[in-house]
Amino acid sequence: MFITFEGIDGSGKTTQSKLLANHFKQIRGENNVVLTREPGGTNFAEKVRGVLLTNNIDSISELLLLISMRREHMKKLILPALAEGKIVICDRFIDSTIAYQGYGFGVDLKLIEDLHRLAGVRYPDITFILDIDVKVGLSRAKDKNKYEEMDVNFYNKVGKGFKEIAIKEPAISADSFTKFAKSAPEKPGVPLATVFTFTSGAIDIFFICVFNIFSRPFISGKEIVICRSKRPGLSSAGSKTSGRSLYITPLELKLEPSLNLPSMLWFFMTIFSTSLSSSLVKNSEKEEVLYRVKNIENTLKVLNQSQLNIEDKVEQMSLLEEIRHEIISHDAIKESLADALGNKKSANTQQLKLIERIHKSNSAVPINLVKSLSKAKVECQNLWKLSHSETSNLEKLKERFTDLIKLIREVASIKSQQLKCSKYDSLLADYDSDITEKNIREVFPKVGKFFSENVDKIIEKQKKDKVTNIQKVATQKQIELGSLCLQQMGIALNEIRTSYYYSIDYDESDFCYDLFSLLRHSGYAIYQKCLAQNSISSPITRHVMYETQGLFMERMIGTSREFIEFIQPHIKEKFAIKGKTNSSIENLYLVFNEINLSSSLKNTDEFSLLAHIMLRTKLEQDIINGTLEVKDLHDAWLEGMKHYKIPVKTENELDTYFQDEYWASGVMGYFPIKIIALIAAVQIFSFVKKNHYESLSAIIKGDFSLLISLFASDIAIDLGTANTLVYQKNQGIVLDEPSVVARVKEKGSYVPYAFGKKAKMMLGKTPGEIEAIRPLKDGVIADFKSAEEMLKYFIRSANTKFTVNKPNIIICVPSGSTPVERRAIQDAAESAGANEVFLIEEPMAAAIGAGLPVTEPEGSMIVDIGGGTTEVAIISLGGIVYSRSARVGGDIMDEAIKSYIRENHKLLIGETTAEKIKKSIGSASLPGENNKEGMIIKGRDLVSGMPKEMLLSEYQVAESLIEPVHQIISAIKTALESTPPELSSDIVDRGIILSGGGGLLRNLGKVISETTKLPVRVADDPLCCVALGSGKVLENMDYFSHVLFKQD
């Protein structure tokens, strides 16, 4: 991530860049953040800085010095840091040159742009331009240099330049944040610019403005996300830089008392609303703006948690819901969705479909119904809170809840018509479109059967086991134990949302209540920290994954014997439990797993939880479908609990369906998620215990690397004519198999019989009903069905671990393949079970795998000689400047050896023998006459038809390979002749890199070097270069996203 701060002297950019850098260093570590400046950043540039700031030189000379310094800065510091995945924050960059030299001194703007393009300067990912009153800024400026001699008119020109730059950017802006936040005008005119205007007293609220205006605001006062504006940023190769999202937490801020939370949120939403339409139309990469629609939900959550009085809260929430509805229903959203979903390069189809579903269902709901529903939710929620302190409010709550249910039914009816699904499915779709009433009908009866068959048995067993209950433990002692447990597990309490930690209801009669609560929220923390960004593409979506992690840590890890063995000494020490029996591991295991059926959700054990979810889901369905009314809900609840044999202690509805806030706040359709999450948690735990038992203790001690890897099944595939290699994320190369399929004929058609090594052993040796084939020829698919089945097998073989994700797949294609051939490869991978498929050209992958500096403004030449094709490419600035694909490779060499022996010695040999000859005595150059090297080969005599053996010399093999080697050299020479002069000089210095199995042919590098007069070397691991390169892209998709594409 490359971030720049811009603005006139005294605007605060230096201070803010330091603050942000220090903050990231705390999060990512000192060595993962680079803070630099311009002019400066390198030894050469710092010297130039001294010249620029102290000497009066003409503006053109100054510009040339600046750009030469910037090129050096990029080459020596910025690009290497970005290549290592570091965050680079720069105080001033290109925009300062445009503003000062262009607008201030009048240098031609096109000249500045052309010179930057010629220098190959990379544009930043996000730029913050701080705009401040010129006089205020100059009074704040600390640096004294030649610019202090300039008058206010000069700085006004510079300030205008910065604003002009920002206005050209398709981004959302906040013009005079303080003014709008305080006055909250009805329809402020907000320009489209990344400019933040402050008075001298308001600069401290800069980060609140920046962090919130771009995307979602506070979540429990901690996590904040900003999404950068899209800058086109042309490189010297003319390619566009792609957008990124930056996930950070806020710095310590000073907020003026007058800027209260509601007015701030109102301001952010108004900015978003008024500029959305233009932003969508102008933004060439519209998906990022579309994601913000989903993030509006978080703004509402913040306001919902605020301590406003009920009248203000109803008004504010209603206003925000209205704005949200206006945005989601906007025609621009519909148009942008159509464009984005039609864009095959989109990496976020799942997210787009989610937003499409939200748009489709919500846009049909009339605005008056949206406002009425919002008001009813807030009022019900407020009455529910009041009812706990004064039960006289309960009747009012039931009346208002009846109105709320009518509104929810009306909304569900409208949404179901739009989505063409049942009313209850339309509510479920707000959380997870894959969970439907059909799924519930399939899963819940099995869960109910399990419950009824086992609950009595377990309770009876508990009686026989004679659980010895632990004495009551004071709340403070529970907190101490919970804190100690998490610290021992390596989970810092600050990773768990503070609001959760302090709001836990402690139960002195249940000494592990606090421990389980903290374990659950540590699971949520694992999700938020490690899994949240990946699970959007999972069949099990965010809400389910969030609950799964909490339940996994609480219900699975927390009740395991292994965890109890780990925690027992601390329990014994903290609680001073008397008696060996009470504190024994066996007794603690029974206590931790004791079943006490409860009608209270917060006190549920594993079995009670199942009953609660099944009952609440059934009641929700009946309420939404109109077969159950609110007046009968209390009795229906009691009857349901009786059915599950759960005793109920109840005085009124606050002990039944109003015992928690879910229904009172209008949340319906969420409970089925919990049962799917519990099933997933059980499956994950069972898998870990069965297949990775040694890792269980690591999880207990806070090492979640295995747990995280279970959800990261993404792979990169080098689908070669000869061999297929699979690279798995976080694992490396996990499969290397021949690209061969053996198939057997059944009922007139062929079905797969064997794959890979097993199938290759059958080449030329199969009986009549079985044939062994290569599904790929010349690097592209020749037999689609066989290729699809082979890919399925390799994906399953590589992914031996448990996973809830369909993998995202990066797959390599020859640079010379046609769109039809590329589409066939993409379709085969999708059919094989991929979630999303991305393509990468083989020479680019090979270059990255060989360690070439592909992102630098220098030329690199890669020659990748595979089984079916030879890929020759010139690469610079992350793009392929020139490529040539010749359909010659290792297989052609094998065929040339076979043909030579057949024609000259009347001996027929097989493919495997030819490959063995090539690897043993093959050479790209003819050996001397005195060379007697050779090998005994065996085959069938074409004259007699009998088996025969003969001595084959190295000279003869080299002679057979003359034509394939000539074709490879011809492709290389053609590429060199087409290379731009600027890059040719780089290749002279850097030379040619050989990769692929063909690159291992003896003396090939020597022959190429003699022909081209250039240095040639073989990559360190030529057979795996393409797989390793595509794997590196997989591990760093944000950085390398520009090299990936999809085929229409």
XYZ file of N, CA and C in Angstrom, residues 557-566 589:
33
model
N -13.576 -26.232 21.873
C -12.297 -26.145 22.586
C -12.523 -26.077 24.087
N -13.436 -25.196 24.520
C -13.639 -24.950 25.943
C -14.108 -26.154 26.734
N -14.748 -27.119 26.074
C -15.242 -28.299 26.799
C -14.401 -29.542 26.533
N -13.302 -29.383 25.796
C -12.473 -30.546 25.461
C -11.611 -30.953 26.654
N -11.323 -32.224 26.750
C -10.465 -32.714 27.832
C -9.075 -32.081 27.736
N -8.612 -31.874 26.500
C -7.290 -31.284 26.315
C -7.229 -29.872 26.906
N -8.289 -29.092 26.704
C -8.317 -27.740 27.253
C -8.387 -27.768 28.776
N -9.160 -28.703 29.290
C -9.293 -28.805 30.749
C -7.967 -29.209 31.385
N -7.236 -30.098 30.738
C -5.906 -30.461 31.240
C -4.984 -29.244 31.251
N -5.150 -28.403 30.259
C -4.337 -27.198 30.142
C -4.682 -26.179 31.232
N -13.904 -32.024 33.856
C -14.433 -32.377 32.534
C -15.948 -32.575 32.603
